[in-house]
Amino acid sequence: MKRINIVRNRKILIPALISILCILLLFLYYENNRIRSSGDVRLMLGTVVEITVLGKDEDVLERAVDAAFDRMGEIEMVADRYTGESEISRMNRTAADGQVDVSDEMIEMLRVSETLAAETEGAFDVTIAPLSDLWGFTGEPRLPAPEEIEALLSVVCHDCVVVDYDKKTVYYSNPDVAVDLGGIAKGYAVDEAVKVLESLDVVSGVINAGGDMAVIGKKGDDPWRIGIQHPRDSQELIAVLDIVDRSVVTSGDYERFFFSDDVRYHHIIDPHTGYPARMTMSITVVAENTAVADALATAYFVMGPKKALDAAEHTDGVDVLIVDADGNMTHSDGLSSILTLMR
């Protein structure tokens, strides 16, 4: 009888031990393979930059985030014209005196800028710098006199920036020209950060540089959900976009502005008139490239809702969500499957 009891206990014990072992192995598997998150927030490029990445190895993720920020810092030293030691500051000081050698990064930003200036009929123009300074949106904003604006319209001259793409040199044919890459530099820096992250095997994440966003992969099994701010209420969203491996950039008249006699004056200047563009409250561009989305968000804002929508519908890989000056929303057909309107 005793032997029989022992045999019966073994029949119970062995399956129980196997079950416990399986549970332990399952726990170890999920612990080693669960998705971890890493990220950081820093002030750079004149804004708040946030990088969030997902993966299995937290140390790898942290190193990737640090490397991405380092790369964005390099772009900042190329494109920040408010830093005296930056490449663009040196270029603006000396390019009217003769050919100036510039970096690959500067060449690429100028190449994209030249292309988009032509495609948008000058709605995007990096030589807007003298007008931007006149309005003072980076310091003490003011309403300039009409004659002050008129005097500077002639130096908003993209063709005056002569670029030799082979020799990597730049020359200003007009000594009063100055370049401002603020409409493309953040987007370009985000793209460069994406390259760094992907080279370090990051397959899921988001980079947000003050509204210039790039999404890598999915968030688990789902798209990343990107909220679009209401242009008149920072606590509300007007829409949510489901994004995978694309860039989203929003420009609005609520970012930097002042009122004079109950009129809102904002920082998105129309290069043709010298005054803030009037037909739009905000515009969101979805594209495959953040630098392009960045520049087009400015250009489409200047062009106005009708022209912007038409341009996006005829540009491969580009979509728009527009809030016009009266608060009416419209969007390109390509957003229909990934857009949820909140009102």
Tab-separated table of C-alpha atoms in Angstrom:
chain	number	residue	atom	x	y	z
A	1	MET	CA	0.000	0.000	0.000
A	2	LYS	CA	2.775	2.354	0.821
A	3	ARG	CA	4.407	1.799	-2.571
A	4	ILE	CA	1.149	2.433	-4.355
A	5	ASN	CA	0.766	5.754	-2.507
A	6	ILE	CA	4.225	6.812	-3.550
A	7	VAL	CA	3.476	6.053	-7.199
A	8	ARG	CA	0.224	7.980	-7.019
A	9	ASN	CA	1.995	10.997	-5.454
A	10	ARG	CA	4.548	10.984	-8.223
A	11	LYS	CA	1.765	11.063	-10.771
A	12	ILE	CA	0.504	14.223	-9.122
A	13	LEU	CA	3.872	15.790	-8.332
A	14	ILE	CA	5.580	15.485	-11.696
A	15	PRO	CA	2.885	17.323	-13.708
A	16	ALA	CA	2.760	19.990	-11.009
A	17	LEU	CA	6.513	20.529	-11.192
A	18	ILE	CA	6.338	20.711	-14.976
A	19	SER	CA	3.549	23.298	-14.736
A	20	ILE	CA	5.555	25.418	-12.301
A	21	LEU	CA	8.613	25.175	-14.556
A	22	CYS	CA	6.576	26.259	-17.560
A	23	ILE	CA	5.223	29.241	-15.649
A	24	LEU	CA	8.735	30.257	-14.605
A	25	LEU	CA	10.035	29.927	-18.160
A	26	LEU	CA	7.055	31.911	-19.477
A	27	PHE	CA	7.675	34.652	-16.903
A	28	LEU	CA	11.367	34.831	-17.815
A	29	TYR	CA	10.491	34.969	-21.511
A	30	TYR	CA	8.120	37.887	-21.115
A	31	GLU	CA	10.438	39.658	-18.697
A	32	ASN	CA	13.272	39.443	-21.219
A	33	ASN	CA	11.089	40.344	-24.202
A	34	ARG	CA	8.654	42.896	-22.821
A	35	ILE	CA	8.610	46.314	-24.463
A	36	ARG	CA	10.468	49.010	-22.577
A	37	SER	CA	10.324	52.760	-23.038
A	38	SER	CA	13.107	55.332	-22.944
A	39	GLY	CA	13.099	59.039	-23.685
A	40	ASP	CA	14.341	62.502	-22.903
A	41	VAL	CA	13.336	66.150	-23.269
A	42	ARG	CA	15.811	68.926	-24.077
A	43	LEU	CA	15.806	72.569	-25.131
A	44	MET	CA	17.392	73.020	-28.544
A	45	LEU	CA	16.675	74.478	-31.969
A	46	GLY	CA	14.743	77.244	-30.242
A	47	THR	CA	12.128	74.850	-28.916
A	48	VAL	CA	11.437	71.831	-26.705
A	49	VAL	CA	12.570	68.563	-28.285
A	50	GLU	CA	11.256	65.239	-27.001
A	51	ILE	CA	12.393	61.788	-28.121
A	52	THR	CA	10.552	58.637	-27.042
A	53	VAL	CA	11.600	55.169	-28.198
A	54	LEU	CA	10.342	51.648	-27.510
A	55	GLY	CA	12.314	48.410	-27.498
A	56	LYS	CA	13.595	45.501	-25.428
A	57	ASP	CA	16.970	46.766	-24.189
A	58	GLU	CA	16.720	49.932	-22.110
A	59	ASP	CA	20.477	50.612	-22.209
A	60	VAL	CA	20.469	50.434	-25.999
A	61	LEU	CA	17.460	52.748	-26.146
A	62	GLU	CA	19.099	55.321	-23.876
A	63	ARG	CA	22.283	55.334	-25.943
A	64	ALA	CA	20.230	55.734	-29.111
A	65	VAL	CA	18.327	58.700	-27.685
A	66	ASP	CA	21.567	60.387	-26.581
A	67	ALA	CA	23.093	59.857	-30.024
A	68	ALA	CA	19.999	61.288	-31.725
A	69	PHE	CA	20.143	64.404	-29.544
A	70	ASP	CA	23.855	64.768	-30.311
A	71	ARG	CA	23.085	64.725	-34.023
A	72	MET	CA	20.342	67.335	-33.605
A	73	GLY	CA	22.852	69.477	-31.701
A	74	GLU	CA	25.178	69.311	-34.689
A	75	ILE	CA	22.391	70.564	-36.970
A	76	GLU	CA	21.671	73.359	-34.515
A	77	MET	CA	25.257	74.598	-34.861
A	78	VAL	CA	24.785	74.638	-38.615
A	79	ALA	CA	21.384	76.313	-38.821
A	80	ASP	CA	20.792	78.523	-35.750
A	81	ARG	CA	21.351	82.062	-36.967
A	82	TYR	CA	20.943	83.457	-33.455
A	83	THR	CA	24.172	81.758	-32.408
A	84	GLY	CA	27.142	83.806	-33.541
A	85	GLU	CA	29.383	80.770	-33.917
A	86	SER	CA	26.969	78.813	-36.124
A	87	GLU	CA	27.621	78.095	-39.767
A	88	ILE	CA	24.645	80.094	-40.970
A	89	SER	CA	25.756	83.146	-38.973
A	90	ARG	CA	29.162	82.967	-40.602
A	91	MET	CA	27.545	82.517	-44.008
A	92	ASN	CA	25.264	85.532	-43.518
A	93	ARG	CA	28.252	87.658	-42.481
A	94	THR	CA	30.573	86.730	-45.338
A	95	ALA	CA	28.728	85.232	-48.322
A	96	ALA	CA	28.218	88.615	-49.985
A	97	ASP	CA	32.009	89.044	-50.135
A	98	GLY	CA	32.640	85.883	-52.133
A	99	GLN	CA	32.109	82.143	-52.244
A	100	VAL	CA	31.843	80.579	-48.789
A	101	ASP	CA	32.535	76.898	-48.169
A	102	VAL	CA	29.601	75.190	-46.443
A	103	SER	CA	28.816	71.787	-44.966
A	104	ASP	CA	26.916	68.900	-46.491
A	105	GLU	CA	24.072	69.672	-44.097
A	106	MET	CA	23.821	73.273	-45.284
A	107	ILE	CA	23.934	72.176	-48.903
A	108	GLU	CA	21.098	69.715	-48.378
A	109	MET	CA	18.866	72.240	-46.595
A	110	LEU	CA	19.483	74.822	-49.308
A	111	ARG	CA	18.811	72.229	-52.007
A	112	VAL	CA	15.424	71.315	-50.541
A	113	SER	CA	14.635	74.998	-49.946
A	114	GLU	CA	15.391	75.916	-53.550
A	115	THR	CA	13.192	73.109	-54.858
A	116	LEU	CA	10.262	74.027	-52.626
A	117	ALA	CA	10.605	77.743	-53.345
A	118	ALA	CA	10.100	76.934	-57.025
A	119	GLU	CA	7.247	74.492	-56.396
A	120	THR	CA	5.353	76.920	-54.143
A	121	GLU	CA	5.949	80.016	-56.304
A	122	GLY	CA	7.979	81.675	-53.588
A	123	ALA	CA	5.580	81.015	-50.707
A	124	PHE	CA	8.555	79.365	-49.003
A	125	ASP	CA	11.662	81.551	-49.078
A	126	VAL	CA	14.659	81.219	-46.759
A	127	THR	CA	15.699	84.821	-47.464
A	128	ILE	CA	12.801	86.019	-45.299
A	129	ALA	CA	15.300	86.825	-42.500
A	130	PRO	CA	15.348	90.662	-42.840
A	131	LEU	CA	11.548	90.797	-42.710
A	132	SER	CA	11.379	88.400	-39.772
A	133	ASP	CA	13.846	90.569	-37.886
A	134	LEU	CA	11.840	93.680	-38.720
A	135	TRP	CA	8.743	92.201	-37.076
A	136	GLY	CA	10.799	91.149	-34.054
A	137	PHE	CA	9.060	87.855	-33.327
A	138	THR	CA	12.192	86.348	-31.806
A	139	GLY	CA	12.540	89.250	-29.362
A	140	GLU	CA	10.227	92.216	-28.894
A	141	PRO	CA	7.532	92.029	-31.591
A	142	ARG	CA	6.282	95.267	-33.129
A	143	LEU	CA	4.126	96.508	-35.982
A	144	PRO	CA	6.471	97.970	-38.623
A	145	ALA	CA	5.576	100.982	-40.726
A	146	PRO	CA	4.466	100.160	-44.308
A	147	GLU	CA	7.507	101.918	-45.747
A	148	GLU	CA	9.828	99.781	-43.628
A	149	ILE	CA	8.252	96.634	-45.014
A	150	GLU	CA	8.309	97.932	-48.578
A	151	ALA	CA	12.010	98.720	-48.307
A	152	LEU	CA	12.858	95.113	-47.443
A	153	LEU	CA	10.712	93.269	-49.984
A	154	SER	CA	13.464	93.501	-52.596
A	155	VAL	CA	15.936	91.594	-50.404
A	156	VAL	CA	13.570	88.650	-50.012
A	157	CYS	CA	15.296	87.096	-52.980
A	158	HIS	CA	15.865	83.361	-53.086
A	159	ASP	CA	17.601	83.693	-56.455
A	160	CYS	CA	20.187	85.936	-54.785
A	161	VAL	CA	21.538	82.901	-52.919
A	162	VAL	CA	23.868	81.314	-55.462
A	163	VAL	CA	24.723	77.741	-54.510
A	164	ASP	CA	27.378	75.605	-56.194
A	165	TYR	CA	26.225	72.136	-55.189
A	166	ASP	CA	29.310	70.426	-56.593
A	167	LYS	CA	31.869	72.682	-54.925
A	168	LYS	CA	29.654	73.133	-51.828
A	169	THR	CA	29.903	76.904	-51.783
A	170	VAL	CA	27.405	79.752	-51.318
A	171	TYR	CA	27.486	83.339	-52.561
A	172	TYR	CA	24.984	86.190	-51.997
A	173	SER	CA	24.584	88.356	-55.091
A	174	ASN	CA	22.843	91.019	-52.991
A	175	PRO	CA	24.758	92.222	-49.892
A	176	ASP	CA	21.531	92.839	-47.959
A	177	VAL	CA	20.318	89.242	-48.253
A	178	ALA	CA	20.256	87.028	-45.154
A	179	VAL	CA	19.143	83.414	-44.906
A	180	ASP	CA	16.883	82.035	-42.172
A	181	LEU	CA	16.509	78.236	-42.108
A	182	GLY	CA	13.894	78.328	-39.347
A	183	GLY	CA	11.272	76.951	-41.725
A	184	ILE	CA	13.218	73.792	-42.495
A	185	ALA	CA	16.025	73.255	-39.970
A	186	LYS	CA	13.899	71.638	-37.259
A	187	GLY	CA	12.436	69.207	-39.752
A	188	TYR	CA	15.847	68.391	-41.161
A	189	ALA	CA	17.244	67.835	-37.664
A	190	VAL	CA	14.367	65.472	-36.892
A	191	ASP	CA	15.086	63.504	-40.073
A	192	GLU	CA	18.741	63.214	-39.117
A	193	ALA	CA	17.771	62.013	-35.638
A	194	VAL	CA	15.539	59.366	-37.201
A	195	LYS	CA	18.489	58.113	-39.250
A	196	VAL	CA	20.570	57.807	-36.079
A	197	LEU	CA	17.857	55.932	-34.207
A	198	GLU	CA	17.244	53.522	-37.063
A	199	SER	CA	20.981	52.895	-37.467
A	200	LEU	CA	20.991	51.817	-33.812
A	201	ASP	CA	18.147	49.357	-34.399
A	202	VAL	CA	15.299	51.449	-32.972
A	203	VAL	CA	12.123	50.280	-34.707
A	204	SER	CA	9.502	52.231	-32.750
A	205	GLY	CA	9.487	55.812	-31.527
A	206	VAL	CA	8.482	59.447	-31.891
A	207	ILE	CA	10.537	62.617	-32.183
A	208	ASN	CA	8.749	65.904	-31.487
A	209	ALA	CA	10.616	69.163	-32.031
A	210	GLY	CA	8.095	71.839	-31.161
A	211	GLY	CA	5.417	70.442	-33.460
A	212	ASP	CA	7.740	68.931	-36.055
A	213	MET	CA	7.186	65.215	-35.535
A	214	ALA	CA	8.497	62.007	-37.041
A	215	VAL	CA	7.091	58.584	-36.210
A	216	ILE	CA	9.140	55.399	-36.477
A	217	GLY	CA	7.163	52.181	-36.875
A	218	LYS	CA	4.191	51.366	-34.699
A	219	LYS	CA	3.412	51.595	-30.993
A	220	GLY	CA	3.185	47.884	-30.353
A	221	ASP	CA	0.616	46.572	-32.812
A	222	ASP	CA	-1.094	49.932	-33.318
A	223	PRO	CA	-0.255	53.191	-35.107
A	224	TRP	CA	1.013	56.110	-33.065
A	225	ARG	CA	-1.840	58.517	-32.326
A	226	ILE	CA	-0.886	62.156	-32.929
A	227	GLY	CA	-3.183	64.877	-31.600
A	228	ILE	CA	-3.594	68.155	-33.487
A	229	GLN	CA	-4.048	71.219	-31.274
A	230	HIS	CA	-7.038	73.510	-31.558
A	231	PRO	CA	-5.666	76.832	-32.892
A	232	ARG	CA	-7.677	78.857	-30.375
A	233	ASP	CA	-7.675	76.546	-27.336
A	234	SER	CA	-4.413	74.873	-26.345
A	235	GLN	CA	-6.322	72.460	-24.071
A	236	GLU	CA	-8.372	70.985	-26.915
A	237	LEU	CA	-7.684	68.846	-29.962
A	238	ILE	CA	-9.332	69.297	-33.323
A	239	ALA	CA	-8.208	65.941	-34.695
A	240	VAL	CA	-6.189	62.788	-34.116
A	241	LEU	CA	-4.005	61.137	-36.756
A	242	ASP	CA	-3.008	57.452	-36.785
A	243	ILE	CA	0.573	57.530	-38.050
A	244	VAL	CA	3.128	54.881	-39.015
A	245	ASP	CA	6.553	55.769	-40.459
A	246	ARG	CA	5.596	59.301	-41.489
A	247	SER	CA	6.146	62.896	-40.446
A	248	VAL	CA	3.597	65.389	-39.133
A	249	VAL	CA	4.208	69.145	-38.923
A	250	THR	CA	1.730	71.813	-37.823
A	251	SER	CA	2.118	75.559	-38.329
A	252	GLY	CA	-0.307	78.033	-36.807
A	253	ASP	CA	-0.952	81.701	-36.141
A	254	TYR	CA	-1.068	80.915	-32.400
A	255	GLU	CA	2.621	80.035	-31.973
A	256	ARG	CA	4.165	83.532	-31.890
A	257	PHE	CA	1.882	86.535	-32.196
A	258	PHE	CA	0.751	89.865	-30.782
A	259	PHE	CA	-2.333	92.045	-31.069
A	260	SER	CA	-2.498	95.628	-32.279
A	261	ASP	CA	-5.901	97.345	-32.492
A	262	ASP	CA	-7.515	93.913	-32.064
A	263	VAL	CA	-5.687	92.523	-35.099
A	264	ARG	CA	-3.586	89.374	-34.628
A	265	TYR	CA	-0.094	89.624	-36.127
A	266	HIS	CA	1.841	86.347	-36.190
A	267	HIS	CA	5.259	85.097	-37.263
A	268	ILE	CA	4.368	83.384	-40.565
A	269	ILE	CA	5.222	86.161	-43.001
A	270	ASP	CA	4.115	86.148	-46.629
A	271	PRO	CA	7.323	86.785	-48.625
A	272	HIS	CA	5.313	88.555	-51.336
A	273	THR	CA	3.646	91.139	-49.070
A	274	GLY	CA	5.893	91.333	-46.019
A	275	TYR	CA	2.860	90.899	-43.730
A	276	PRO	CA	1.594	87.860	-41.807
A	277	ALA	CA	-0.495	85.523	-43.984
A	278	ARG	CA	-4.182	85.993	-43.293
A	279	MET	CA	-6.223	83.122	-44.760
A	280	THR	CA	-5.350	80.322	-42.347
A	281	MET	CA	-5.344	79.590	-38.591
A	282	SER	CA	-3.389	76.357	-38.756
A	283	ILE	CA	-2.216	73.780	-41.227
A	284	THR	CA	-0.918	70.279	-40.627
A	285	VAL	CA	1.177	68.536	-43.250
A	286	VAL	CA	1.705	64.779	-43.300
A	287	ALA	CA	4.607	63.640	-45.461
A	288	GLU	CA	7.350	61.044	-45.764
A	289	ASN	CA	10.055	63.556	-44.862
A	290	THR	CA	10.022	65.997	-41.929
A	291	ALA	CA	12.113	68.687	-43.621
A	292	VAL	CA	9.692	68.759	-46.544
A	293	ALA	CA	6.681	68.727	-44.227
A	294	ASP	CA	8.227	71.579	-42.220
A	295	ALA	CA	8.774	73.782	-45.255
A	296	LEU	CA	5.415	72.948	-46.825
A	297	ALA	CA	3.564	73.744	-43.591
A	298	THR	CA	4.918	77.288	-43.903
A	299	ALA	CA	4.378	77.518	-47.657
A	300	TYR	CA	0.838	76.146	-47.568
A	301	PHE	CA	-0.065	78.485	-44.710
A	302	VAL	CA	1.062	81.414	-46.867
A	303	MET	CA	-0.709	80.106	-49.975
A	304	GLY	CA	-4.076	79.852	-48.241
A	305	PRO	CA	-6.514	76.936	-47.926
A	306	LYS	CA	-7.643	76.579	-51.539
A	307	LYS	CA	-4.205	76.631	-53.141
A	308	ALA	CA	-2.725	74.542	-50.333
A	309	LEU	CA	-5.324	71.811	-50.701
A	310	ASP	CA	-4.894	71.737	-54.463
A	311	ALA	CA	-1.095	71.592	-54.138
A	312	ALA	CA	-1.239	68.725	-51.634
A	313	GLU	CA	-3.672	66.751	-53.777
A	314	HIS	CA	-1.173	66.985	-56.653
A	315	THR	CA	1.953	66.179	-54.631
A	316	ASP	CA	2.825	62.520	-54.077
A	317	GLY	CA	3.189	61.504	-50.442
A	318	VAL	CA	1.836	64.790	-49.037
A	319	ASP	CA	-1.480	65.398	-47.254
A	320	VAL	CA	-2.926	68.356	-45.352
A	321	LEU	CA	-5.427	69.229	-42.648
A	322	ILE	CA	-6.394	72.906	-42.827
A	323	VAL	CA	-8.221	75.241	-40.462
A	324	ASP	CA	-9.073	78.417	-42.356
A	325	ALA	CA	-9.359	81.929	-40.925
A	326	ASP	CA	-13.026	81.335	-40.052
A	327	GLY	CA	-12.311	78.090	-38.212
A	328	ASN	CA	-13.584	75.788	-40.963
A	329	MET	CA	-11.692	72.510	-41.431
A	330	THR	CA	-10.862	70.682	-44.631
A	331	HIS	CA	-8.389	67.976	-45.551
A	332	SER	CA	-6.938	66.111	-48.495
A	333	ASP	CA	-8.408	62.754	-49.464
A	334	GLY	CA	-5.291	60.882	-48.377
A	335	LEU	CA	-6.028	61.573	-44.707
A	336	SER	CA	-9.516	60.054	-44.730
A	337	SER	CA	-8.437	56.622	-43.505
A	338	ILE	CA	-6.133	57.870	-40.702
A	339	LEU	CA	-7.935	60.999	-39.474
A	340	THR	CA	-10.446	61.336	-36.637
A	341	LEU	CA	-12.019	64.783	-36.295
A	342	MET	CA	-12.812	65.804	-32.714
A	343	ARG	CA	-15.454	68.378	-33.576
